[in-house]
Amino acid sequence: MVSRVIPVDPFDLVIFGATGDLARRKILPGLFHRFMVGQVPGTARIIGAARSEYDQQAFRDMVRDNLTEFATKAAKQTELVEQFLDMIVYVRVDATGNDGWSDLAAALRSDVVRAFYLSVTPSLFGAIGAKLHANDIATPDSRIVVEKPFGHDLETARALNADLRRNFEENQIYRIDHYLGKETVQNLMALRFANSLWEPLWNSTHIDHVQITVAESLGVEGRGEYYDRSGAMRDMVQNHLMQLLCLTAMEPPSKFEPNSVRDEKVKVIEALEPVDLADIVRGQYRDRDGDGSYRDHAGNPNSRTESFVAMKVKIGNWRWAGTPFYLRTGKKLRGRSSEIAVVFRDPPHMIFPKMEGRRGNALIIHLQPDEGITLRNTIKEPGPGGMRLAEVTLDMTFADALDQHAEPQDAYERLIMDVIRGDQTLFMRGDEVEAAWAWADPIITGWEDARLTPAGYDPGGSGPEDALMLLHREGRRWREIG
Ligand code: BG6
């Protein structure tokens, strides 16, 4: 199946922090990929803005090097790379001072979509917004794009929202959670709301529990300092896992429109019940093979930050009362694998002999890698010997089903195109971010006040033993990671 590419309108995209890691790894390669397939028109202009001294040529040379390194599809497309580089200009701008703003204003056109990507530390959001206004660079239609970490807690998130809203309307602000740009995360909505099969079963009458796992095999790599101030709860649960939970649990929106979808997600977050400390397991990876422990990587020998968290979450509403959602995420686990497993209740009355190890019906949505779905069914074990039951799976990877083995589109590519199109559906609204912090804050302060030390776990496994117990004690079990 060949996917259709609809070009976006011409645009001027200003990237503040254009020499930073995110711009080099994700934003610029993403734009190049979209240019390659004809979605970004040749009339678009990408304006790199940063404090470093670069002349045009030096900046373009740097982008060329980045593309060679990070845009995997770029290597053999030298002609296209040169065309893409022609669309790029560099303006030296001092975010907090006065230098460069008139040059930036002069680099922009008045008749195209205008977007500002703030790939800078959040403490600069307010200052840059104010400068964009003071220099008449921001128009009422301009879009502003920001990234996580969106606050460290509710108070800081509110302050950031206030900084942004001082200069922009909510419908101009695009808060990225890159999980929402992943193909299968959107597929979750298609699966639920474009099929009639699941919706009648999608409630606590039929669903025993839901497991949401985002496992990573890597450690904190070079980000130890940032990570040690965040931990898995702030880095993953408050945002990425929360989004997965919302899309799994929300009511069908009346329209596939930004505010209809986001209204329903906020309702889920607001319905979350406070989490008991006894329903949370925090872990920290040890050193097993000389690769270093979490504490080594974080550069903090006494760190109490968690690199793993598992918890039982309850949604206090009519649809989900009695169906727990188990969330789990961690670094240095057995594999990189993210999935949502919806586990159905057993039939009310079983007429067949008891089956050892029976796990029951489940719909597993594989987010990455190998995006697809698996449906676990019980059948009769073939052959003689009476009525013995066996469990089999119906497996479908989307790549096979749609014959699309091309390199998948990166989440950033999709999200940046949505910014240009002016579609906020896959971006977090301010109240959504605040609601997620309002839920996470008491959990974090609860364990900080209790001065709890995370349980150690060995790399390459499935986290601390206690995380398994979280389900075992209720007669359930996690799916294997990887
Ligand atoms: C980021 C976190 O937001 O998401 C990282 O800060 C994490 O710690 C990453 O590794 C995971 O993203 P992905 O797309 O690789 O699953």
Tab-separated table of C-alpha atoms and ligand atoms in Angstrom:
chain	number	residue	atom	x	y	z
A	1	MET	CA	0.000	0.000	0.000
A	2	VAL	CA	1.503	3.350	-0.993
A	3	SER	CA	0.836	6.148	1.456
A	4	ARG	CA	-0.420	9.413	0.097
A	5	VAL	CA	1.579	12.531	0.877
A	6	ILE	CA	-0.292	15.801	0.916
A	7	PRO	CA	2.080	18.785	0.822
A	8	VAL	CA	1.658	21.362	3.554
A	9	ASP	CA	1.383	25.078	2.847
A	10	PRO	CA	4.579	27.115	2.533
A	11	PHE	CA	5.926	28.107	5.935
A	12	ASP	CA	8.650	29.877	7.841
A	13	LEU	CA	9.754	27.758	10.793
A	14	VAL	CA	12.089	29.382	13.278
A	15	ILE	CA	13.996	26.921	15.449
A	16	PHE	CA	15.320	28.509	18.627
A	17	GLY	CA	18.139	26.359	19.945
A	18	ALA	CA	18.948	25.271	16.386
A	19	THR	CA	22.418	24.082	17.338
A	20	GLY	CA	21.111	21.915	20.197
A	21	ASP	CA	20.728	18.176	20.395
A	22	LEU	CA	17.019	17.929	19.628
A	23	ALA	CA	17.288	20.133	16.544
A	24	ARG	CA	20.257	18.162	15.256
A	25	ARG	CA	18.881	14.704	15.954
A	26	LYS	CA	15.179	15.081	15.371
A	27	ILE	CA	13.842	18.388	14.070
A	28	LEU	CA	16.158	19.045	11.119
A	29	PRO	CA	16.384	15.384	9.967
A	30	GLY	CA	12.588	15.133	10.356
A	31	LEU	CA	12.050	18.181	8.166
A	32	PHE	CA	14.463	16.788	5.616
A	33	HIS	CA	12.602	13.476	5.446
A	34	ARG	CA	9.325	15.283	4.886
A	35	PHE	CA	11.004	17.366	2.175
A	36	MET	CA	12.304	14.191	0.526
A	37	VAL	CA	8.823	12.729	0.215
A	38	GLY	CA	7.396	15.993	-1.082
A	39	GLN	CA	5.431	17.049	1.997
A	40	VAL	CA	7.563	20.067	2.845
A	41	PRO	CA	7.431	22.324	-0.212
A	42	GLY	CA	10.601	23.840	-1.655
A	43	THR	CA	9.147	27.252	-0.819
A	44	ALA	CA	9.397	26.564	2.933
A	45	ARG	CA	12.059	28.371	4.908
A	46	ILE	CA	13.752	27.009	7.986
A	47	ILE	CA	15.394	29.612	10.119
A	48	GLY	CA	17.919	28.423	12.651
A	49	ALA	CA	18.189	30.812	15.575
A	50	ALA	CA	20.730	30.490	18.350
A	51	ARG	CA	23.319	32.461	20.210
A	52	SER	CA	26.381	30.885	18.553
A	53	GLU	CA	28.320	32.716	15.852
A	54	TYR	CA	27.800	31.009	12.500
A	55	ASP	CA	27.828	32.368	9.003
A	56	GLN	CA	25.229	30.928	6.623
A	57	GLN	CA	27.645	28.505	5.057
A	58	ALA	CA	29.001	27.198	8.359
A	59	PHE	CA	25.474	26.586	9.640
A	60	ARG	CA	24.439	24.774	6.477
A	61	ASP	CA	27.612	22.678	6.680
A	62	MET	CA	26.666	21.730	10.209
A	63	VAL	CA	23.157	20.743	9.101
A	64	ARG	CA	24.640	18.697	6.246
A	65	ASP	CA	26.801	16.821	8.773
A	66	ASN	CA	23.781	16.256	11.005
A	67	LEU	CA	21.794	14.821	8.154
A	68	THR	CA	24.590	12.430	7.300
A	69	GLU	CA	24.660	11.325	10.908
A	70	PHE	CA	20.993	11.287	11.873
A	71	ALA	CA	18.849	11.294	8.730
A	72	THR	CA	19.337	7.690	7.791
A	73	LYS	CA	17.541	8.079	4.500
A	74	ALA	CA	19.704	11.021	3.524
A	75	ALA	CA	23.017	9.445	2.731
A	76	LYS	CA	22.583	8.906	-0.999
A	77	GLN	CA	20.408	11.905	-1.733
A	78	THR	CA	23.081	14.543	-2.110
A	79	GLU	CA	21.132	16.572	-4.654
A	80	LEU	CA	18.101	16.737	-2.388
A	81	VAL	CA	20.292	17.580	0.594
A	82	GLU	CA	21.682	20.580	-1.268
A	83	GLN	CA	18.161	21.719	-2.235
A	84	PHE	CA	17.103	21.370	1.391
A	85	LEU	CA	20.105	23.343	2.622
A	86	ASP	CA	19.137	26.173	0.259
A	87	MET	CA	15.937	26.546	2.307
A	88	ILE	CA	17.867	27.102	5.529
A	89	VAL	CA	19.076	30.380	6.935
A	90	TYR	CA	20.783	31.147	10.212
A	91	VAL	CA	20.156	34.167	12.372
A	92	ARG	CA	22.169	34.871	15.470
A	93	VAL	CA	19.695	35.845	18.189
A	94	ASP	CA	20.253	36.514	21.851
A	95	ALA	CA	17.121	35.161	23.534
A	96	THR	CA	17.373	37.417	26.558
A	97	GLY	CA	19.140	40.409	25.006
A	98	ASN	CA	18.404	42.710	22.090
A	99	ASP	CA	20.755	41.321	19.479
A	100	GLY	CA	19.435	39.710	16.347
A	101	TRP	CA	15.688	40.310	16.683
A	102	SER	CA	15.476	42.784	13.808
A	103	ASP	CA	17.463	40.357	11.634
A	104	LEU	CA	14.986	37.658	12.541
A	105	ALA	CA	12.047	39.911	11.678
A	106	ALA	CA	13.670	40.660	8.312
A	107	ALA	CA	14.115	36.950	7.560
A	108	LEU	CA	10.360	36.251	7.822
A	109	ARG	CA	7.724	36.546	5.124
A	110	SER	CA	4.255	37.909	5.737
A	111	ASP	CA	2.172	35.594	3.543
A	112	VAL	CA	3.129	32.130	4.829
A	113	VAL	CA	2.465	30.048	7.954
A	114	ARG	CA	4.762	31.195	10.752
A	115	ALA	CA	5.912	28.838	13.507
A	116	PHE	CA	8.428	29.108	16.333
A	117	TYR	CA	9.934	25.961	17.779
A	118	LEU	CA	11.350	26.690	21.237
A	119	SER	CA	13.942	23.953	21.498
A	120	VAL	CA	15.484	25.708	24.479
A	121	THR	CA	15.360	25.442	28.233
A	122	PRO	CA	11.801	26.132	29.463
A	123	SER	CA	13.022	29.063	31.562
A	124	LEU	CA	13.438	30.963	28.262
A	125	PHE	CA	9.853	30.435	27.025
A	126	GLY	CA	8.578	33.625	28.608
A	127	ALA	CA	11.522	35.778	27.521
A	128	ILE	CA	11.420	34.594	23.912
A	129	GLY	CA	7.640	35.022	23.729
A	130	ALA	CA	7.952	38.585	24.999
A	131	LYS	CA	10.693	39.416	22.478
A	132	LEU	CA	8.678	37.967	19.614
A	133	HIS	CA	5.871	40.327	20.519
A	134	ALA	CA	7.974	43.354	21.289
A	135	ASN	CA	9.595	43.045	17.884
A	136	ASP	CA	6.288	42.459	16.061
A	137	ILE	CA	7.457	39.054	14.943
A	138	ALA	CA	4.611	37.009	16.429
A	139	THR	CA	1.311	37.352	14.571
A	140	PRO	CA	-2.101	36.162	15.840
A	141	ASP	CA	-1.773	33.099	13.588
A	142	SER	CA	1.769	32.182	14.580
A	143	ARG	CA	2.328	28.815	16.197
A	144	ILE	CA	4.598	28.180	19.119
A	145	VAL	CA	6.019	24.714	19.766
A	146	VAL	CA	7.403	23.559	23.117
A	147	GLU	CA	8.727	20.287	24.470
A	148	LYS	CA	8.858	18.353	27.672
A	149	PRO	CA	10.003	18.591	30.415
A	150	PHE	CA	6.885	20.689	30.786
A	151	GLY	CA	7.374	21.613	34.410
A	152	HIS	CA	8.802	19.664	37.303
A	153	ASP	CA	5.578	19.677	39.280
A	154	LEU	CA	2.186	21.356	39.195
A	155	GLU	CA	3.482	24.706	40.356
A	156	THR	CA	6.245	24.950	37.741
A	157	ALA	CA	3.910	23.685	35.005
A	158	ARG	CA	1.403	26.390	35.903
A	159	ALA	CA	4.146	29.002	35.789
A	160	LEU	CA	5.243	27.796	32.341
A	161	ASN	CA	1.682	27.860	31.068
A	162	ALA	CA	1.331	31.379	32.408
A	163	ASP	CA	4.564	32.409	30.664
A	164	LEU	CA	3.281	31.057	27.372
A	165	ARG	CA	-0.227	32.457	27.720
A	166	ARG	CA	1.099	35.901	28.492
A	167	ASN	CA	2.146	36.056	24.856
A	168	PHE	CA	0.069	33.465	23.008
A	169	GLU	CA	-3.458	32.072	22.927
A	170	GLU	CA	-3.955	28.418	23.822
A	171	ASN	CA	-4.844	27.633	20.191
A	172	GLN	CA	-1.384	28.841	19.158
A	173	ILE	CA	0.514	26.631	21.612
A	174	TYR	CA	1.691	23.165	20.543
A	175	ARG	CA	3.037	21.149	23.520
A	176	ILE	CA	4.795	18.082	22.198
A	177	ASP	CA	4.595	14.671	23.808
A	178	HIS	CA	6.347	12.660	21.127
A	179	TYR	CA	4.428	9.500	22.100
A	180	LEU	CA	1.344	11.049	20.547
A	181	GLY	CA	3.185	11.222	17.228
A	182	LYS	CA	3.854	7.499	17.165
A	183	GLU	CA	1.916	5.631	14.517
A	184	THR	CA	0.497	2.952	16.814
A	185	VAL	CA	-0.512	5.403	19.493
A	186	GLN	CA	-2.812	6.978	16.947
A	187	ASN	CA	-3.790	3.534	15.842
A	188	LEU	CA	-5.136	3.009	19.308
A	189	MET	CA	-7.768	5.614	18.525
A	190	ALA	CA	-8.493	4.040	15.140
A	191	LEU	CA	-8.767	0.612	16.714
A	192	ARG	CA	-11.196	1.816	19.352
A	193	PHE	CA	-13.274	4.307	17.411
A	194	ALA	CA	-13.269	3.021	13.831
A	195	ASN	CA	-14.363	-0.506	14.764
A	196	SER	CA	-17.613	-1.598	16.315
A	197	LEU	CA	-16.102	-4.812	17.616
A	198	TRP	CA	-14.346	-3.539	20.730
A	199	GLU	CA	-16.444	-0.779	22.147
A	200	PRO	CA	-19.190	-3.008	23.650
A	201	LEU	CA	-16.485	-4.934	25.530
A	202	TRP	CA	-14.402	-1.909	26.509
A	203	ASN	CA	-15.441	-1.582	30.144
A	204	SER	CA	-15.092	-3.156	33.562
A	205	THR	CA	-17.831	-5.684	32.909
A	206	HIS	CA	-15.634	-7.419	30.366
A	207	ILE	CA	-12.103	-6.223	31.020
A	208	ASP	CA	-10.296	-7.646	34.027
A	209	HIS	CA	-7.329	-5.298	33.913
A	210	VAL	CA	-5.043	-3.363	31.588
A	211	GLN	CA	-1.231	-3.457	31.557
A	212	ILE	CA	0.717	-0.598	30.036
A	213	THR	CA	4.428	-1.278	29.699
A	214	VAL	CA	7.119	0.961	28.254
A	215	ALA	CA	10.376	-0.911	28.703
A	216	GLU	CA	13.760	0.317	27.582
A	217	SER	CA	16.980	-1.644	27.323
A	218	LEU	CA	19.267	1.372	27.549
A	219	GLY	CA	20.282	3.075	30.779
A	220	VAL	CA	20.211	6.811	31.356
A	221	GLU	CA	23.193	7.178	29.002
A	222	GLY	CA	24.605	10.699	28.949
A	223	ARG	CA	21.532	12.246	30.580
A	224	GLY	CA	22.256	11.217	34.153
A	225	GLU	CA	22.224	14.701	35.582
A	226	TYR	CA	18.831	15.619	34.105
A	227	TYR	CA	17.392	12.202	34.838
A	228	ASP	CA	18.459	12.187	38.460
A	229	ARG	CA	16.289	15.263	39.013
A	230	SER	CA	13.333	13.592	37.279
A	231	GLY	CA	13.191	9.839	37.646
A	232	ALA	CA	10.887	7.523	35.748
A	233	MET	CA	7.770	9.075	37.247
A	234	ARG	CA	8.432	12.559	35.916
A	235	ASP	CA	10.301	11.472	32.796
A	236	MET	CA	7.836	8.856	31.543
A	237	VAL	CA	4.734	8.264	33.646
A	238	GLN	CA	3.414	11.795	34.073
A	239	ASN	CA	3.503	12.293	30.304
A	240	HIS	CA	4.013	9.339	27.942
A	241	LEU	CA	2.320	6.608	29.991
A	242	MET	CA	-0.401	9.033	30.986
A	243	GLN	CA	-1.161	9.639	27.310
A	244	LEU	CA	-1.359	5.912	26.645
A	245	LEU	CA	-3.648	5.494	29.628
A	246	CYS	CA	-5.890	8.319	28.436
A	247	LEU	CA	-6.220	7.003	24.893
A	248	THR	CA	-7.017	3.532	26.220
A	249	ALA	CA	-9.540	4.673	28.811
A	250	MET	CA	-11.222	7.757	27.385
A	251	GLU	CA	-14.819	7.963	26.233
A	252	PRO	CA	-15.341	8.199	22.479
A	253	PRO	CA	-15.027	11.871	21.566
A	254	SER	CA	-17.915	13.251	19.567
A	255	LYS	CA	-15.569	14.422	16.819
A	256	PHE	CA	-11.975	13.808	15.849
A	257	GLU	CA	-11.111	17.380	16.633
A	258	PRO	CA	-8.482	18.782	18.975
A	259	ASN	CA	-10.723	19.940	21.779
A	260	SER	CA	-13.161	17.019	21.611
A	261	VAL	CA	-10.281	14.564	21.968
A	262	ARG	CA	-8.469	16.564	24.627
A	263	ASP	CA	-11.627	17.145	26.677
A	264	GLU	CA	-12.067	13.375	26.950
A	265	LYS	CA	-8.439	12.836	27.950
A	266	VAL	CA	-8.656	15.447	30.695
A	267	LYS	CA	-11.747	13.689	32.083
A	268	VAL	CA	-9.748	10.466	32.447
A	269	ILE	CA	-6.916	12.201	34.286
A	270	GLU	CA	-9.354	13.954	36.577
A	271	ALA	CA	-11.019	10.624	37.358
A	272	LEU	CA	-7.759	9.009	38.508
A	273	GLU	CA	-7.854	8.045	42.141
A	274	PRO	CA	-4.957	8.857	44.468
A	275	VAL	CA	-2.424	6.035	44.380
A	276	ASP	CA	-1.608	4.251	47.605
A	277	LEU	CA	2.157	3.976	48.294
A	278	ALA	CA	1.593	0.230	48.756
A	279	ASP	CA	0.516	0.056	45.110
A	280	ILE	CA	3.778	1.493	43.803
A	281	VAL	CA	7.132	-0.188	43.272
A	282	ARG	CA	10.178	1.910	42.523
A	283	GLY	CA	13.447	0.439	41.342
A	284	GLN	CA	16.963	1.460	40.503
A	285	TYR	CA	19.250	-0.646	38.306
A	286	ARG	CA	22.376	-2.154	39.753
A	287	ASP	CA	25.666	-2.860	38.074
A	288	ARG	CA	25.878	-6.438	36.945
A	289	ASP	CA	28.305	-6.660	34.072
A	290	GLY	CA	30.665	-3.807	34.860
A	291	ASP	CA	28.569	-1.436	32.774
A	292	GLY	CA	27.851	0.731	35.782
A	293	SER	CA	24.870	1.119	38.054
A	294	TYR	CA	22.220	3.811	37.889
A	295	ARG	CA	24.057	5.683	40.617
A	296	ASP	CA	27.296	5.533	38.609
A	297	HIS	CA	25.514	6.835	35.525
A	298	ALA	CA	23.731	9.543	37.457
A	299	GLY	CA	26.982	10.576	39.130
A	300	ASN	CA	25.193	10.497	42.468
A	301	PRO	CA	26.299	7.719	44.865
A	302	ASN	CA	23.371	8.353	47.221
A	303	SER	CA	20.666	8.846	44.621
A	304	ARG	CA	17.142	7.814	45.579
A	305	THR	CA	15.785	8.500	42.100
A	306	GLU	CA	13.898	5.645	40.418
A	307	SER	CA	14.906	4.273	37.030
A	308	PHE	CA	11.901	1.945	37.178
A	309	VAL	CA	8.382	2.361	38.417
A	310	ALA	CA	5.356	0.087	38.432
A	311	MET	CA	2.004	1.002	39.905
A	312	LYS	CA	-1.625	0.128	40.126
A	313	VAL	CA	-3.913	2.921	39.056
A	314	LYS	CA	-7.656	3.121	39.431
A	315	ILE	CA	-9.986	5.235	37.349
A	316	GLY	CA	-12.980	6.284	39.385
A	317	ASN	CA	-15.709	6.415	36.787
A	318	TRP	CA	-18.634	4.313	35.646
A	319	ARG	CA	-16.744	2.607	32.811
A	320	TRP	CA	-13.661	1.554	34.753
A	321	ALA	CA	-14.634	1.048	38.391
A	322	GLY	CA	-13.230	-2.382	39.348
A	323	THR	CA	-10.702	-2.620	36.489
A	324	PRO	CA	-7.164	-1.712	37.573
A	325	PHE	CA	-4.648	-0.266	35.139
A	326	TYR	CA	-1.091	-1.399	35.854
A	327	LEU	CA	1.616	0.899	34.570
A	328	ARG	CA	5.258	-0.072	34.297
A	329	THR	CA	8.297	1.617	32.801
A	330	GLY	CA	12.018	1.361	33.340
A	331	LYS	CA	15.514	1.581	31.964
A	332	LYS	CA	17.962	-1.306	31.491
A	333	LEU	CA	15.241	-3.904	31.192
A	334	ARG	CA	15.223	-7.051	29.078
A	335	GLY	CA	14.301	-5.332	25.861
A	336	ARG	CA	12.907	-2.234	24.245
A	337	SER	CA	9.263	-2.970	24.078
A	338	SER	CA	6.140	-0.935	24.613
A	339	GLU	CA	2.681	-2.368	24.656
A	340	ILE	CA	-0.804	-2.114	26.033
A	341	ALA	CA	-2.357	-5.411	27.070
A	342	VAL	CA	-6.112	-5.416	27.592
A	343	VAL	CA	-6.898	-8.586	29.518
A	344	PHE	CA	-10.497	-9.794	29.433
A	345	ARG	CA	-12.427	-11.506	32.190
A	346	ASP	CA	-12.925	-15.260	32.167
A	347	PRO	CA	-16.221	-16.655	30.911
A	348	PRO	CA	-18.749	-16.590	33.769
A	349	HIS	CA	-19.159	-20.357	33.731
A	350	MET	CA	-16.507	-22.752	32.422
A	351	ILE	CA	-17.802	-26.053	31.062
A	352	PHE	CA	-14.378	-27.446	30.102
A	353	PRO	CA	-11.705	-29.011	32.313
A	354	LYS	CA	-9.454	-26.515	34.044
A	355	MET	CA	-6.490	-25.515	31.903
A	356	GLU	CA	-3.120	-25.158	33.679
A	357	GLY	CA	-1.552	-21.762	33.126
A	358	ARG	CA	-4.571	-20.317	31.387
A	359	ARG	CA	-4.206	-16.578	30.883
A	360	GLY	CA	-7.455	-15.856	29.090
A	361	ASN	CA	-8.401	-13.552	26.281
A	362	ALA	CA	-6.282	-10.502	25.727
A	363	LEU	CA	-5.842	-7.863	23.101
A	364	ILE	CA	-2.247	-6.698	23.004
A	365	ILE	CA	-1.414	-3.533	21.170
A	366	HIS	CA	2.295	-3.463	20.349
A	367	LEU	CA	3.529	0.098	20.167
A	368	GLN	CA	7.179	-0.555	19.448
A	369	PRO	CA	9.027	-2.300	17.977
A	370	ASP	CA	7.010	-4.317	15.415
A	371	GLU	CA	3.845	-2.284	15.659
A	372	GLY	CA	0.754	-4.411	15.489
A	373	ILE	CA	-1.841	-6.299	17.477
A	374	THR	CA	-2.126	-9.746	18.973
A	375	LEU	CA	-5.373	-11.357	20.036
A	376	ARG	CA	-5.082	-14.242	22.458
A	377	ASN	CA	-7.790	-16.892	22.140
A	378	THR	CA	-8.554	-20.212	23.722
A	379	ILE	CA	-9.137	-23.152	21.393
A	380	LYS	CA	-9.297	-26.922	21.630
A	381	GLU	CA	-5.891	-28.510	21.594
A	382	PRO	CA	-5.796	-30.466	18.323
A	383	GLY	CA	-5.700	-34.245	18.319
A	384	PRO	CA	-7.192	-37.048	20.369
A	385	GLY	CA	-7.401	-37.164	24.124
A	386	GLY	CA	-10.606	-35.384	24.838
A	387	MET	CA	-11.395	-31.738	25.271
A	388	ARG	CA	-8.151	-30.095	26.296
A	389	LEU	CA	-7.782	-26.393	25.838
A	390	ALA	CA	-4.856	-24.429	24.437
A	391	GLU	CA	-4.148	-20.761	23.966
A	392	VAL	CA	-3.167	-19.417	20.574
A	393	THR	CA	-2.620	-15.931	19.270
A	394	LEU	CA	-3.807	-14.146	16.178
A	395	ASP	CA	-0.862	-11.932	15.334
A	396	MET	CA	-0.746	-9.064	12.952
A	397	THR	CA	2.066	-6.633	12.430
A	398	PHE	CA	0.895	-3.546	10.624
A	399	ALA	CA	3.965	-3.639	8.384
A	400	ASP	CA	3.011	-7.085	7.070
A	401	ALA	CA	-0.683	-6.371	6.856
A	402	LEU	CA	-0.171	-3.160	4.917
A	403	ASP	CA	2.956	-4.284	3.094
A	404	GLN	CA	4.831	-1.267	4.378
A	405	HIS	CA	8.327	-2.188	5.307
A	406	ALA	CA	9.757	1.211	4.503
A	407	GLU	CA	11.438	3.059	7.330
A	408	PRO	CA	8.642	4.316	9.585
A	409	GLN	CA	7.929	7.999	9.897
A	410	ASP	CA	9.425	9.427	13.073
A	411	ALA	CA	6.991	10.916	15.590
A	412	TYR	CA	8.588	14.343	15.225
A	413	GLU	CA	8.038	14.378	11.472
A	414	ARG	CA	4.324	13.880	11.903
A	415	LEU	CA	4.017	16.364	14.743
A	416	ILE	CA	5.903	19.148	12.961
A	417	MET	CA	3.677	18.709	9.917
A	418	ASP	CA	0.623	18.967	12.199
A	419	VAL	CA	1.981	22.244	13.574
A	420	ILE	CA	2.193	23.636	10.043
A	421	ARG	CA	-1.302	22.330	9.250
A	422	GLY	CA	-2.593	23.928	12.443
A	423	ASP	CA	-3.935	20.663	13.892
A	424	GLN	CA	-3.602	20.463	17.694
A	425	THR	CA	-5.204	17.022	18.141
A	426	LEU	CA	-1.921	15.305	18.969
A	427	PHE	CA	-0.631	18.023	21.298
A	428	MET	CA	-1.243	18.448	24.991
A	429	ARG	CA	-3.468	21.244	26.145
A	430	GLY	CA	-2.395	23.320	29.141
A	431	ASP	CA	-5.094	21.996	31.451
A	432	GLU	CA	-4.202	18.425	30.491
A	433	VAL	CA	-0.588	18.911	31.539
A	434	GLU	CA	-1.657	20.524	34.799
A	435	ALA	CA	-4.165	17.756	35.558
A	436	ALA	CA	-1.433	15.144	35.047
A	437	TRP	CA	0.851	16.976	37.472
A	438	ALA	CA	-1.963	17.386	39.977
A	439	TRP	CA	-2.247	13.585	39.985
A	440	ALA	CA	1.524	12.880	40.003
A	441	ASP	CA	2.603	15.451	42.596
A	442	PRO	CA	1.165	13.775	45.727
A	443	ILE	CA	2.629	10.438	44.638
A	444	ILE	CA	6.092	11.941	44.284
A	445	THR	CA	5.937	13.965	47.472
A	446	GLY	CA	4.566	10.885	49.264
A	447	TRP	CA	7.678	8.847	48.555
A	448	GLU	CA	9.990	11.825	48.995
A	449	ASP	CA	8.530	12.483	52.441
A	450	ALA	CA	8.825	8.824	53.325
A	451	ARG	CA	12.485	8.981	52.158
A	452	LEU	CA	11.980	5.715	50.344
A	453	THR	CA	14.947	4.130	48.600
A	454	PRO	CA	14.096	2.315	45.367
A	455	ALA	CA	14.607	-1.463	45.265
A	456	GLY	CA	17.667	-2.626	43.319
A	457	TYR	CA	17.202	-4.652	40.143
A	458	ASP	CA	19.578	-6.342	37.753
A	459	PRO	CA	19.909	-5.029	34.217
A	460	GLY	CA	18.404	-7.231	31.534
A	461	GLY	CA	15.401	-8.409	33.555
A	462	SER	CA	11.924	-7.151	34.252
A	463	GLY	CA	12.599	-4.877	37.207
A	464	PRO	CA	12.435	-5.513	40.945
A	465	GLU	CA	10.829	-8.659	42.321
A	466	ASP	CA	8.242	-6.518	44.100
A	467	ALA	CA	6.904	-5.335	40.757
A	468	LEU	CA	5.935	-8.915	39.948
A	469	MET	CA	4.266	-9.179	43.341
A	470	LEU	CA	2.134	-6.148	42.576
A	471	LEU	CA	0.140	-8.380	40.226
A	472	HIS	CA	0.788	-11.793	41.778
A	473	ARG	CA	-0.825	-10.810	45.026
A	474	GLU	CA	-4.010	-10.188	43.051
A	475	GLY	CA	-3.823	-13.432	41.087
A	476	ARG	CA	-2.576	-11.725	37.930
A	477	ARG	CA	0.735	-11.631	36.147
A	478	TRP	CA	2.642	-9.268	33.940
A	479	ARG	CA	3.358	-10.151	30.377
A	480	GLU	CA	6.994	-10.958	29.673
A	481	ILE	CA	9.058	-8.002	28.580
A	482	GLY	CA	10.700	-8.188	25.141
B	1	BG6	C1	11.842	10.580	26.480
B	1	BG6	C2	12.478	10.322	27.820
B	1	BG6	O1	10.799	11.508	26.603
B	1	BG6	O2	11.350	9.360	25.955
B	1	BG6	C3	13.584	9.293	27.701
B	1	BG6	O3	13.006	11.535	28.330
B	1	BG6	C4	13.070	8.044	27.034
B	1	BG6	O4	14.146	8.988	28.980
B	1	BG6	C5	12.341	8.379	25.741
B	1	BG6	O5	14.180	7.200	26.765
B	1	BG6	C6	11.664	7.152	25.159
B	1	BG6	O6	11.178	7.458	23.878
B	1	BG6	P1	11.047	6.351	22.757
B	1	BG6	O7	10.421	7.077	21.616
B	1	BG6	O8	12.438	5.867	22.468
B	1	BG6	O9	10.190	5.273	23.326
